[in-house]
Amino acid sequence: AQSVTQLDSHVSVSEGTPVLLRCNYSSSYSPSLFWYVQHPNKGLQLLLKYTSAATLVKGINGFEAEFKKSETSFHLTKPSAHMSDAAEYFCVVSDASGTYKYIFGTGTRLKVLA
Amino acid sequence: EAQVTQNPRYLITVTGKKLTVTCSQNMNHEYMSWYRQDPGLGLRQIYYSMNVEVTDKGDVPEGYKVSRKEKRNFPLILESPSPNQTSLYFCASSLTGVMFQPQHFGDGTRLSIL
């Protein structure tokens, strides 16, 4: 069965410093992996997706993630945090097992300090 | 504009009074899905639909019904709502349910069952 674990429920960084949000996945098949962002009282917006074409995936707003099969990880990074990055971030896995389900992590709330 | 539209956005109702949350997408997507979001639990999939007349259970289907009579619509039905169904609900759609297809989310429906 597929699953996803976001290792930190809350992360605080200072504006201008790097961001690292950690995600580990479990999947018996080749996974599809996504990161979504949810700003307060808003819906979810796709940040980036892993398509198997490249292990380093670039997304919107300067975010990127690296797929590491040996570590079953898909961590989200950004070189320099901006105040507008404060939001909740979700790692999502879906695999080719035929269940057509999307499994969400429990989320990481990012706080950006001035 | 490509969008997923949910109605109502907010609803307060009482235990046992049947309610329907509508979801409509204008992108000709085959795959549609319902999620509930609860604090600390992330998003959990309730039901999904691969296409018209094809629906299947997600991880938390108890107490919910769905139907997919038209491609664009995927209503969520609570036949006899209970307080434990108080939650934030999201509808989502994607082109297909196969790998690498990201989902587009509605703005959410906040349900309170008293």
Coordinates of C-alpha atoms in Angstrom, one line a residue:
Chain A
A1 CA 0.0 0.0 0.0
Q2 CA 1.1 3.5 -0.7
S3 CA 1.7 6.1 2.0
V4 CA 3.4 9.4 2.6
T5 CA 5.0 10.9 5.7
Q6 CA 5.7 14.5 6.1
L7 CA 8.4 14.6 8.8
D8 CA 7.7 18.0 10.3
S9 CA 4.2 19.4 11.1
H10 CA 5.6 22.9 11.6
V11 CA 8.7 24.6 10.2
S12 CA 9.8 28.2 11.0
V13 CA 12.4 30.0 8.9
S14 CA 13.6 33.6 8.7
E15 CA 12.9 35.6 5.6
G16 CA 15.7 35.2 3.1
T17 CA 16.9 31.8 4.5
P18 CA 16.5 28.4 2.8
V19 CA 13.4 26.3 3.2
L20 CA 13.4 22.5 3.5
L21 CA 10.2 20.6 3.9
R22 CA 10.7 16.8 4.2
C23 CA 8.6 14.1 2.6
N24 CA 9.1 10.3 2.6
Y25 CA 6.9 8.0 0.6
S26 CA 6.1 4.3 0.4
S27 CA 4.9 2.7 -2.8
S28 CA 5.1 -0.7 -4.3
Y29 CA 5.0 0.7 -7.8
S30 CA 6.6 3.6 -9.6
P31 CA 5.0 6.6 -7.8
S32 CA 3.7 9.9 -9.0
L33 CA 4.6 12.6 -6.5
F34 CA 3.3 16.1 -6.0
W35 CA 3.6 19.1 -3.7
Y36 CA 0.6 21.3 -3.2
V37 CA 0.4 24.6 -1.2
Q38 CA -2.6 25.9 0.7
H39 CA -2.7 29.5 1.8
P40 CA -5.1 30.4 4.6
N41 CA -8.8 30.0 3.7
K42 CA -7.8 29.0 0.1
G43 CA -7.9 25.9 -2.0
L44 CA -4.9 23.8 -3.0
Q45 CA -2.5 24.9 -5.7
L46 CA 0.0 22.6 -7.4
L47 CA 3.6 23.6 -6.8
L48 CA 5.3 20.8 -8.7
K49 CA 5.1 17.2 -9.8
Y50 CA 7.5 14.4 -10.4
T51 CA 7.2 12.9 -13.8
S52 CA 10.1 10.5 -13.9
A53 CA 11.8 12.5 -16.7
A54 CA 14.2 14.2 -14.2
T55 CA 14.9 13.6 -10.6
L56 CA 15.2 17.3 -9.8
V57 CA 11.9 19.0 -10.4
K58 CA 11.4 22.7 -10.6
G59 CA 8.1 24.3 -9.7
I60 CA 6.5 27.7 -9.3
N61 CA 7.6 30.5 -7.1
G62 CA 11.2 29.2 -6.9
F63 CA 10.4 25.9 -5.3
E64 CA 12.0 22.6 -6.3
A65 CA 12.1 19.0 -5.2
E66 CA 14.4 16.1 -5.7
F67 CA 13.2 12.6 -6.1
K68 CA 15.6 10.1 -4.4
K69 CA 14.4 6.5 -5.0
S70 CA 17.1 5.0 -2.7
E71 CA 15.9 7.1 0.2
T72 CA 12.2 7.1 -0.8
S73 CA 12.2 10.9 -0.4
F74 CA 10.8 13.9 -2.2
H75 CA 11.9 16.9 -0.1
L76 CA 10.8 20.4 -1.1
T77 CA 13.3 23.2 -1.1
K78 CA 13.6 26.9 -1.8
P79 CA 16.8 28.9 -1.6
S80 CA 15.4 32.0 0.0
A81 CA 12.1 32.2 1.9
H82 CA 9.6 35.1 1.3
M83 CA 6.9 36.2 3.6
S84 CA 4.3 35.1 1.0
D85 CA 5.5 31.5 1.3
A86 CA 3.9 31.2 4.7
A87 CA 1.2 28.5 4.1
E88 CA 0.6 24.8 4.6
Y89 CA 2.3 22.4 2.2
F90 CA 1.2 18.9 1.3
C91 CA 3.1 16.0 -0.2
V92 CA 1.0 13.6 -2.3
V93 CA 1.7 10.2 -3.7
S94 CA -0.2 8.2 -6.3
D95 CA 1.1 5.0 -7.9
A96 CA 0.5 2.7 -10.7
S97 CA -1.1 0.0 -8.6
G98 CA -4.4 0.5 -10.2
T99 CA -6.2 1.9 -7.2
Y100 CA -6.2 5.4 -8.7
K101 CA -6.1 6.9 -5.3
Y102 CA -4.2 10.0 -4.2
I103 CA -2.7 9.8 -0.7
F104 CA -1.9 13.1 1.1
G105 CA 0.6 13.7 3.9
T106 CA -0.6 15.4 7.0
G107 CA 0.9 18.7 6.0
T108 CA 3.7 21.0 7.1
R109 CA 2.8 24.5 8.2
L110 CA 5.6 26.9 7.1
K111 CA 6.0 30.1 9.1
V112 CA 8.3 32.8 7.8
L113 CA 9.7 35.3 10.3
A114 CA 10.5 38.8 9.4
Chain B
E1 CA -11.5 30.2 -17.0
A2 CA -10.7 26.6 -16.0
Q3 CA -12.1 25.9 -12.7
V4 CA -13.7 23.5 -10.2
T5 CA -16.8 25.0 -8.6
Q6 CA -18.3 23.8 -5.3
N7 CA -21.5 24.9 -3.7
P8 CA -22.3 25.9 -1.1
R9 CA -19.1 27.3 0.3
Y10 CA -20.4 27.3 3.9
L11 CA -23.3 25.3 5.4
I12 CA -24.5 24.9 9.0
T13 CA -27.1 22.2 9.4
V14 CA -28.4 19.7 11.9
T15 CA -27.9 16.0 12.5
G16 CA -29.9 13.8 10.2
K17 CA -31.0 16.4 7.6
K18 CA -29.9 15.2 4.2
L19 CA -27.6 17.5 2.2
T20 CA -25.8 17.7 -1.1
V21 CA -22.7 19.5 -2.0
T22 CA -22.3 20.1 -5.7
C23 CA -19.1 20.0 -7.7
S24 CA -18.8 21.0 -11.3
Q25 CA -15.7 21.3 -13.5
N26 CA -15.4 22.9 -17.0
M27 CA -12.2 21.2 -18.1
N28 CA -13.7 18.0 -19.6
H29 CA -11.7 16.0 -17.0
E30 CA -12.4 12.3 -16.6
Y31 CA -11.3 11.9 -13.0
M32 CA -13.1 13.6 -10.1
S33 CA -12.7 13.2 -6.4
W34 CA -13.9 14.3 -3.0
Y35 CA -11.7 14.9 0.1
R36 CA -12.2 16.0 3.6
Q37 CA -9.6 18.0 5.5
D38 CA -9.3 17.8 9.2
P39 CA -6.6 19.4 11.4
G40 CA -3.6 17.2 11.8
L41 CA -4.9 14.7 9.3
G42 CA -4.3 16.3 6.0
L43 CA -6.7 15.5 3.2
R44 CA -8.4 12.1 3.1
Q45 CA -10.0 10.8 0.0
I46 CA -13.7 10.0 0.3
Y47 CA -14.8 8.8 -3.1
Y48 CA -13.4 9.2 -6.6
S49 CA -14.7 8.7 -10.1
M50 CA -12.7 7.6 -13.1
N51 CA -15.5 8.6 -15.6
V52 CA -19.2 8.8 -16.0
E53 CA -21.0 6.0 -14.1
V54 CA -17.7 4.8 -12.6
T55 CA -17.1 5.5 -8.9
D56 CA -15.1 3.9 -6.2
K57 CA -14.4 4.3 -2.5
G58 CA -11.5 6.2 -1.1
D59 CA -10.1 5.8 2.4
V60 CA -13.1 7.3 4.3
P61 CA -16.3 6.6 2.4
E62 CA -18.6 5.8 5.4
G63 CA -21.6 8.1 5.6
Y64 CA -21.2 9.5 2.1
K65 CA -22.6 8.8 -1.3
V66 CA -21.7 10.1 -4.7
S67 CA -22.9 9.8 -8.3
R68 CA -21.5 10.7 -11.7
K69 CA -24.3 10.9 -14.2
E70 CA -22.5 13.6 -16.3
K71 CA -18.9 14.2 -16.9
R72 CA -18.8 17.7 -15.4
N73 CA -20.7 17.0 -12.2
F74 CA -19.8 15.0 -9.1
P75 CA -22.1 15.7 -6.2
L76 CA -21.4 14.6 -2.6
I77 CA -24.4 13.4 -0.7
L78 CA -24.7 13.1 3.1
E79 CA -27.9 11.1 3.6
S80 CA -28.0 11.4 7.4
P81 CA -25.2 13.8 8.5
S82 CA -23.6 13.5 11.9
P83 CA -21.4 15.8 13.9
N84 CA -18.3 13.8 13.0
Q85 CA -18.8 14.8 9.4
T86 CA -18.1 18.4 10.4
S87 CA -15.1 19.3 8.2
L88 CA -13.7 21.2 5.2
Y89 CA -14.5 19.4 2.0
F90 CA -12.7 19.7 -1.3
C91 CA -13.7 18.6 -4.8
A92 CA -10.9 18.0 -7.3
S93 CA -10.6 16.9 -10.9
S94 CA -7.8 15.8 -13.3
L95 CA -7.6 14.9 -16.9
T96 CA -7.4 11.2 -16.2
G97 CA -6.6 9.1 -13.1
V98 CA -3.4 7.8 -14.4
M99 CA 0.1 8.7 -13.3
F100 CA 1.5 12.2 -13.3
Q101 CA -1.9 13.9 -13.6
P102 CA -2.2 16.7 -11.1
Q103 CA -5.5 17.6 -9.6
H104 CA -7.3 20.9 -9.8
F105 CA -9.1 21.8 -6.6
G106 CA -12.2 23.8 -5.8
D107 CA -12.2 26.4 -3.1
G108 CA -13.7 24.2 -0.5
T109 CA -17.0 23.8 1.4
R110 CA -17.0 24.2 5.2
L111 CA -19.7 22.0 6.7
S112 CA -20.8 22.2 10.3
I113 CA -23.2 19.5 11.5
L114 CA -24.8 20.4 14.9

